[in-house]
Amino acid sequence: MAKSEKRDEIVRATMELIAEFGFHDAPIAVIAARANVGAGTIYRYFANKDVLINEIYLEIEERLMAHILEGYRSERPVRERFLHLGVGVLSYFIRNPAEFHYFEQFHISPYGGAFRRERLLERTEYRDVFMVLFQDGTAQQVVKNLPLMMLFSLLFGPLFTVAREHLLGFVPLDDQLIETVVTTCWDAIRQ
């Protein structure tokens, strides 16, 4: 197996195990067995399990952002931008279930809490597309003047729940229903 293939197998195995069992019940030895590599091989690519977990998250986030920013125009009205981004997030996650499950596990874990705290509360220079959108919407008085984390929750909470329900087979999503869900999220935050 080539070097990049081994790394890809480690990432795939980690995502699968964490989706199935969570972070605590996915030790390096089990990841190595699932990836069909020795435990020491993992440490050639990742300094430790925390680095592995965070790097996978960042890789998923990078792919997600590339997807949702396709065709995105920051000069468009806030509502239109919100709908574009929300539809992009939901459609990406239902088409990439392993990445969704990992992303969701990450966000409800101490890893996700520490990551968001560091990124959104402690790094004042950090500004992502959602943060800019919510700040623009609040400044233009088209979005409720709520704490930033509340606005994130009112978008991502419902989107994660709907994606999970779709992937579990409870709610079959199509493009029309995805748009309706995101419009409903907009209605929750609009002024």
XYZ file of N, CA and C in Angstrom:
573
model
N 0.846 -1.170 0.000
C 0.000 0.000 0.000
C 0.901 1.245 0.000
N 0.610 2.205 -0.874
C 1.391 3.435 -0.964
C 1.165 4.287 0.282
N 2.094 5.209 0.510
C 2.058 6.057 1.700
C 0.740 6.822 1.821
N 0.306 7.483 0.743
C -0.937 8.254 0.807
C -2.145 7.341 0.987
N -2.077 6.119 0.431
C -3.174 5.169 0.612
C -3.294 4.745 2.070
N -2.155 4.559 2.742
C -2.187 4.196 4.161
C -2.828 5.314 4.979
N -2.432 6.519 4.707
C -3.020 7.658 5.428
C -4.522 7.721 5.175
N -4.930 7.542 3.919
C -6.351 7.557 3.588
C -7.114 6.454 4.325
N -6.506 5.278 4.435
C -7.136 4.165 5.154
C -7.262 4.472 6.643
N -6.248 5.113 7.208
C -6.301 5.508 8.625
C -7.432 6.510 8.838
N -7.532 7.481 7.955
C -8.593 8.488 8.066
C -9.959 7.832 7.914
N -10.116 6.981 6.919
C -11.397 6.287 6.693
C -11.777 5.460 7.914
N -10.839 4.686 8.413
C -11.108 3.826 9.574
C -11.471 4.661 10.796
N -10.770 5.748 11.004
C -11.058 6.616 12.147
C -12.458 7.193 12.028
N -12.807 7.688 10.853
C -14.146 8.258 10.656
C -15.222 7.206 10.920
N -15.047 6.010 10.403
C -16.026 4.945 10.601
C -16.186 4.589 12.072
N -15.055 4.400 12.752
C -15.102 3.991 14.153
C -15.707 5.077 15.044
N -15.342 6.298 14.788
C -15.883 7.385 15.609
C -17.370 7.560 15.348
N -17.788 7.382 14.108
C -19.218 7.455 13.799
C -19.980 6.336 14.522
N -19.363 5.162 14.611
C -20.011 4.020 15.254
C -19.959 4.072 16.777
N -18.790 4.445 17.324
C -18.563 4.278 18.760
C -18.205 5.547 19.523
N -17.980 6.643 18.829
C -17.551 7.863 19.499
C -16.037 7.898 19.664
N -15.539 9.012 20.145
C -14.093 9.210 20.254
C -13.465 8.314 21.320
N -14.127 8.199 22.448
C -13.558 7.448 23.568
C -13.374 5.965 23.233
N -14.310 5.408 22.502
C -14.266 3.978 22.200
C -13.648 3.678 20.842
N -12.751 4.546 20.405
C -12.010 4.310 19.157
C -10.516 4.508 19.432
N -9.921 3.592 20.211
C -8.494 3.740 20.512
C -7.625 3.488 19.275
N -6.403 3.949 19.344
C -5.459 3.814 18.232
C -5.321 2.362 17.784
N -5.264 1.417 18.715
C -5.109 0.001 18.343
C -6.281 -0.476 17.487
N -7.481 -0.051 17.812
C -8.666 -0.458 17.051
C -8.672 0.237 15.688
N -8.291 1.514 15.677
C -8.184 2.228 14.403
C -7.179 1.528 13.490
N -6.039 1.170 14.040
C -4.996 0.491 13.259
C -5.522 -0.834 12.688
N -6.214 -1.601 13.513
C -6.758 -2.882 13.045
C -7.760 -2.664 11.915
N -8.648 -1.659 12.068
C -9.653 -1.383 11.036
C -8.984 -0.905 9.752
N -7.890 -0.132 9.887
C -7.178 0.397 8.716
C -6.217 -0.621 8.118
N -6.045 -1.737 8.827
C -5.136 -2.789 8.378
C -3.682 -2.309 8.329
N -3.316 -1.551 9.351
C -1.930 -1.076 9.500
C -1.507 -1.309 10.937
N -0.221 -1.224 11.200
C 0.265 -1.311 12.563
C -0.004 -0.009 13.298
N -0.151 -0.095 14.609
C -0.416 1.106 15.408
C 0.687 2.139 15.219
N 1.919 1.684 15.097
C 3.035 2.606 14.893
C 2.927 3.380 13.593
N 2.292 2.782 12.598
C 2.123 3.454 11.305
C 1.294 4.730 11.461
N 0.306 4.681 12.321
C -0.529 5.867 12.537
C 0.324 7.032 13.008
N 1.292 6.729 13.877
C 2.137 7.798 14.426
C 3.132 8.354 13.404
N 3.274 7.715 12.277
C 4.084 8.291 11.198
C 3.350 9.444 10.520
N 2.043 9.385 10.572
C 1.218 10.406 9.912
C 0.647 11.438 10.887
N 0.420 11.012 12.126
C -0.219 11.876 13.124
C 0.525 11.732 14.450
N 0.858 12.844 15.078
C 1.645 12.819 16.313
C 0.941 12.059 17.439
N -0.378 12.159 17.489
C -1.156 11.457 18.510
C -2.625 11.437 18.076
N -3.453 10.824 18.889
C -4.865 10.685 18.535
C -5.558 12.047 18.449
N -5.211 12.985 19.319
C -5.817 14.317 19.270
C -5.520 15.007 17.939
N -4.297 14.886 17.475
C -3.921 15.479 16.187
C -4.697 14.801 15.067
N -4.797 13.494 15.106
C -5.558 12.739 14.108
C -7.009 13.234 14.069
N -7.640 13.331 15.211
C -9.040 13.761 15.291
C -9.220 15.168 14.735
N -8.353 16.078 15.141
C -8.477 17.467 14.687
C -8.163 17.616 13.205
N -7.171 16.887 12.701
C -6.840 16.985 11.275
C -7.970 16.459 10.399
N -8.602 15.386 10.829
C -9.731 14.866 10.051
C -10.845 15.904 10.018
N -11.131 16.498 11.155
C -12.164 17.538 11.194
C -11.830 18.670 10.224
N -10.610 19.150 10.257
C -10.207 20.261 9.386
C -10.291 19.882 7.911
N -9.970 18.638 7.585
C -10.082 18.175 6.196
C -11.546 18.152 5.740
N -12.429 17.674 6.616
C -13.860 17.664 6.281
C -14.363 19.094 6.129
N -13.983 19.941 7.062
C -14.413 21.341 7.006
C -13.942 22.003 5.714
N -12.737 21.695 5.289
C -12.211 22.273 4.040
C -13.041 21.830 2.837
N -13.390 20.551 2.774
C -14.222 20.054 1.664
C -15.623 20.654 1.727
N -16.185 20.743 2.931
C -17.503 21.338 3.102
C -17.496 22.792 2.635
N -16.509 23.562 3.065
C -16.441 24.970 2.686
C -16.272 25.129 1.176
N -15.457 24.298 0.562
C -15.288 24.370 -0.894
C -16.633 24.125 -1.583
N -17.386 23.175 -1.062
C -18.697 22.867 -1.646
C -19.670 24.035 -1.486
N -19.793 24.564 -0.283
C -20.817 25.593 -0.059
C -20.446 26.926 -0.673
N -19.166 27.152 -0.927
C -18.767 28.429 -1.516
C -18.842 28.441 -3.041
N -19.146 27.285 -3.638
C -19.344 27.252 -5.092
C -20.543 28.131 -5.437
N -20.302 29.146 -6.242
C -21.373 30.039 -6.659
C -21.797 31.053 -5.611
N -21.137 31.072 -4.475
C -21.493 32.016 -3.409
C -21.016 33.408 -3.767
N -21.891 34.386 -3.541
C -21.534 35.778 -3.857
C -21.808 36.631 -2.628
N -20.753 37.140 -2.043
C -20.856 37.880 -0.787
C -21.580 39.215 -0.927
N -21.775 39.682 -2.153
C -22.478 40.956 -2.341
C -24.006 40.770 -2.404
N -24.473 39.550 -2.418
C -25.912 39.282 -2.492
C -26.585 39.632 -1.163
N -27.900 39.792 -1.148
C -28.607 40.077 0.100
C -28.377 38.968 1.145
N -28.485 39.339 2.406
C -28.205 38.411 3.511
C -29.076 37.160 3.416
N -30.361 37.315 3.165
C -31.262 36.157 3.084
C -30.808 35.192 1.992
N -30.485 35.722 0.838
C -30.057 34.879 -0.284
C -28.762 34.139 0.069
N -27.831 34.821 0.707
C -26.576 34.187 1.125
C -26.834 33.101 2.166
N -27.711 33.384 3.118
C -28.067 32.414 4.151
C -28.624 31.145 3.508
N -29.571 31.317 2.591
C -30.179 30.163 1.931
C -29.138 29.371 1.143
N -28.261 30.056 0.428
C -27.213 29.384 -0.340
C -26.346 28.520 0.582
N -25.889 29.120 1.675
C -25.003 28.395 2.591
C -25.720 27.250 3.286
N -26.935 27.499 3.758
C -27.687 26.448 4.452
C -27.995 25.260 3.553
N -28.444 25.542 2.341
C -28.717 24.457 1.383
C -27.422 23.701 1.085
N -26.330 24.427 0.946
C -25.041 23.787 0.681
C -24.617 22.852 1.797
N -24.769 23.293 3.032
C -24.394 22.459 4.184
C -25.236 21.193 4.219
N -26.541 21.350 4.142
C -27.429 20.189 4.254
C -27.232 19.224 3.092
N -27.107 19.733 1.886
C -26.928 18.839 0.735
C -25.577 18.118 0.814
N -24.545 18.807 1.287
C -23.230 18.159 1.416
C -23.299 17.006 2.417
N -23.912 17.263 3.558
C -23.930 16.231 4.591
C -24.776 15.027 4.221
N -25.886 15.221 3.504
C -26.668 14.030 3.159
C -26.001 13.237 2.031
N -25.106 13.876 1.299
C -24.374 13.158 0.244
C -23.065 12.555 0.762
N -22.667 12.933 1.964
C -21.418 12.450 2.564
C -21.682 12.013 4.004
N -22.402 10.900 4.167
C -22.834 10.509 5.510
C -21.698 10.236 6.492
N -20.609 9.637 6.059
C -19.501 9.364 6.995
C -18.924 10.671 7.512
N -18.792 11.642 6.630
C -18.276 12.939 7.051
C -19.267 13.636 7.978
N -20.560 13.508 7.695
C -21.553 14.104 8.572
C -21.466 13.512 9.973
N -21.429 12.192 10.064
C -21.397 11.544 11.377
C -20.146 11.960 12.154
N -19.029 12.054 11.463
C -17.805 12.499 12.129
C -17.944 13.944 12.601
N -18.421 14.797 11.727
C -18.593 16.218 12.030
C -19.511 16.392 13.239
N -20.600 15.646 13.247
C -21.554 15.725 14.348
C -20.915 15.248 15.651
N -20.229 14.111 15.606
C -19.552 13.602 16.810
C -18.533 14.613 17.319
N -17.797 15.206 16.403
C -16.782 16.188 16.783
C -17.430 17.359 17.516
N -18.526 17.866 16.977
C -19.154 19.050 17.553
C -19.795 18.818 18.914
N -20.211 17.600 19.214
C -20.814 17.345 20.526
C -19.791 16.849 21.535
N -18.552 16.725 21.113
C -17.494 16.227 22.000
C -16.718 17.385 22.621
N -15.905 17.089 23.622
C -15.002 18.120 24.157
C -14.059 18.679 23.089
N -13.717 17.877 22.083
C -12.879 18.378 20.989
C -13.560 19.548 20.294
N -14.833 19.371 19.973
C -15.573 20.413 19.278
C -15.783 21.647 20.135
N -16.058 21.430 21.419
C -16.224 22.564 22.319
C -14.954 23.395 22.411
N -13.827 22.723 22.582
C -12.548 23.437 22.675
C -12.214 24.130 21.357
N -12.497 23.455 20.256
C -12.212 24.013 18.936
C -13.029 25.276 18.692
N -14.337 25.195 18.941
C -15.198 26.368 18.728
C -14.840 27.500 19.672
N -14.556 27.163 20.918
C -14.192 28.197 21.888
C -12.946 28.934 21.425
N -11.949 28.180 21.016
C -10.692 28.794 20.568
C -10.917 29.613 19.303
N -11.658 29.079 18.372
C -11.846 29.745 17.085
C -12.771 30.949 17.178
N -13.884 30.803 17.865
C -14.902 31.843 17.837
C -14.821 32.833 18.993
N -14.297 32.409 20.116
C -14.281 33.298 21.269
C -12.908 33.891 21.573
N -11.856 33.125 21.295
C -10.528 33.575 21.687
C -9.725 34.184 20.545
N -9.981 33.757 19.328
C -9.241 34.301 18.181
C -10.078 35.399 17.540
N -9.884 36.601 18.002
C -10.716 37.704 17.526
C -10.492 38.010 16.050
N -9.386 37.562 15.474
C -9.136 37.819 14.057
C -9.848 36.814 13.156
N -10.362 35.718 13.736
C -11.010 34.683 12.935
C -12.366 35.168 12.436
N -12.614 35.006 11.153
C -13.905 35.362 10.568
C -14.199 34.371 9.448
N -15.207 33.565 9.645
C -15.582 32.672 8.554
C -16.830 33.218 7.859
N -17.240 32.555 6.816
C -18.336 33.049 5.978
C -19.644 33.168 6.766
N -19.880 32.263 7.714
C -21.101 32.326 8.512
C -21.044 33.488 9.498
N -19.903 33.681 10.104
C -19.743 34.784 11.036
C -19.971 36.118 10.329
N -19.382 36.278 9.156
C -19.556 37.503 8.374
C -21.030 37.673 8.002
N -21.668 36.604 7.575
C -23.087 36.648 7.215
C -23.936 37.123 8.391
N -23.737 36.532 9.561
C -24.529 36.911 10.729
C -24.224 38.338 11.173
N -22.984 38.745 11.096
C -22.633 40.117 11.456
C -23.248 41.114 10.477
N -23.206 40.784 9.188
C -23.843 41.644 8.183
C -25.351 41.726 8.434
N -25.966 40.588 8.696
C -27.406 40.553 8.918
C -27.833 41.342 10.143
N -27.054 41.247 11.201
C -27.354 42.006 12.415
C -27.169 43.500 12.164
N -26.072 43.865 11.499
C -25.797 45.280 11.209
C -26.885 45.888 10.320
N -27.397 45.091 9.378
C -28.449 45.572 8.474
C -29.842 45.444 9.089
N -29.908 44.909 10.298
C -31.153 44.707 11.034
C -32.136 43.804 10.301
N -31.601 42.823 9.580
C -32.453 41.809 8.957
C -32.357 40.488 9.716
N -31.400 40.406 10.636
C -31.216 39.235 11.492
C -31.365 39.701 12.934
N -32.016 38.875 13.746
C -32.214 39.214 15.159
C -30.868 39.470 15.824
N -30.842 40.404 16.729
C -29.626 40.755 17.451
C -29.432 39.768 18.602
N -28.962 38.587 18.266
C -28.709 37.514 19.220
C -27.210 37.270 19.305
N -26.748 36.661 20.394
C -25.336 36.287 20.441
C -24.976 35.390 19.242
N -23.773 35.567 18.747
C -23.308 34.833 17.572
C -23.504 33.321 17.713
N -23.182 32.783 18.887
C -23.312 31.334 19.074
C -24.773 30.897 18.982
N -25.696 31.760 19.367
C -27.117 31.437 19.258
C -27.531 31.374 17.785
N -27.032 32.295 16.981
C -27.339 32.281 15.551
C -26.776 31.023 14.893
N -25.547 30.638 15.262
C -24.976 29.389 14.751
C -25.877 28.212 15.127
N -26.347 28.190 16.370
C -27.190 27.089 16.843
C -28.512 27.017 16.098
N -29.082 28.174 15.787
C -30.368 28.194 15.101
C -30.263 27.781 13.633
N -29.052 27.805 13.101
C -28.835 27.267 11.755
C -28.390 25.810 11.826
N -27.291 25.559 12.531
C -26.689 24.234 12.485
C -27.435 23.183 13.300
N -28.071 23.578 14.394
C -28.837 22.605 15.174
C -29.900 21.915 14.329
N -30.781 22.695 13.708
C -31.793 22.058 12.855
C -31.196 21.314 11.657
N -30.153 21.875 11.038
C -29.572 21.201 9.865
C -28.979 19.852 10.248
N -28.278 19.788 11.388
C -27.711 18.519 11.842
C -28.828 17.520 12.145
N -29.876 17.978 12.800
C -30.977 17.087 13.145
C -31.654 16.547 11.895
N -31.931 17.413 10.937
C -32.594 16.991 9.704
C -31.691 16.044 8.905
N -30.401 16.338 8.833
C -29.475 15.438 8.126
C -29.476 14.061 8.785
N -29.427 14.033 10.123
C -29.433 12.757 10.846
C -30.715 11.988 10.561
N -31.864 12.677 10.609
C -33.145 12.005 10.361
C -33.216 11.446 8.936
N -32.650 12.180 7.989
C -32.607 11.691 6.608
C -31.732 10.440 6.511
N -30.547 10.514 7.096
C -29.607 9.392 6.996
C -30.108 8.148 7.733
N -30.948 8.351 8.737
C -31.551 7.212 9.444
C -32.775 6.664 8.711
N -33.183 7.334 7.634
C -34.307 6.861 6.836
C -35.663 7.349 7.305
N -35.698 8.310 8.228
C -36.979 8.803 8.738
C -37.592 9.883 7.855
N -36.760 10.702 7.215
C -37.249 11.811 6.401
C -36.490 11.820 5.081
N -37.137 11.418 3.998
C -36.437 11.477 2.713
C -36.371 12.929 2.219
N -35.161 13.424 2.083
C -34.979 14.809 1.642
C -34.774 14.882 0.139
N -35.425 15.842 -0.468
C -35.147 16.185 -1.856
C -34.799 17.671 -1.868
N -34.475 18.207 -3.026
C -34.042 19.603 -3.111
C -35.105 20.565 -2.581
N -36.375 20.285 -2.866
C -37.473 21.149 -2.413
C -37.556 21.172 -0.890
N -37.483 20.005 -0.262
C -37.588 19.938 1.191
C -36.352 20.545 1.861
N -35.191 20.359 1.259
C -33.974 20.985 1.791
C -34.144 22.500 1.815
N -34.638 23.056 0.729
C -34.834 24.504 0.668
C -35.864 24.965 1.694
N -36.917 24.194 1.878
C -37.942 24.532 2.866
C -37.362 24.519 4.281
N -36.543 23.533 4.586
C -35.912 23.450 5.908
C -35.026 24.662 6.156
N -34.210 25.018 5.182
C -33.301 26.154 5.349
C -34.085 27.460 5.443
N -35.163 27.586 4.681
C -36.021 28.780 4.777
C -36.637 28.874 6.170
N -36.994 27.754 6.748
C -37.533 27.737 8.102
C -36.475 28.193 9.112
N -35.230 27.799 8.902
C -34.132 28.274 9.760
C -33.988 29.793 9.618
N -34.119 30.278 8.395
C -34.064 31.728 8.169
C -35.179 32.427 8.952
N -36.375 31.863 8.891
C -37.508 32.473 9.588
C -37.247 32.568 11.096
N -36.463 31.650 11.630
C -36.153 31.669 13.069
C -35.228 32.825 13.454
N -34.399 33.271 12.528
C -33.414 34.311 12.891
C -33.711 35.679 12.288
N -34.623 35.730 11.314
C -34.843 37.019 10.652
C -35.538 37.989 11.578
N -35.252 39.250 11.388
C -35.819 40.315 12.207
C -37.290 40.508 11.914
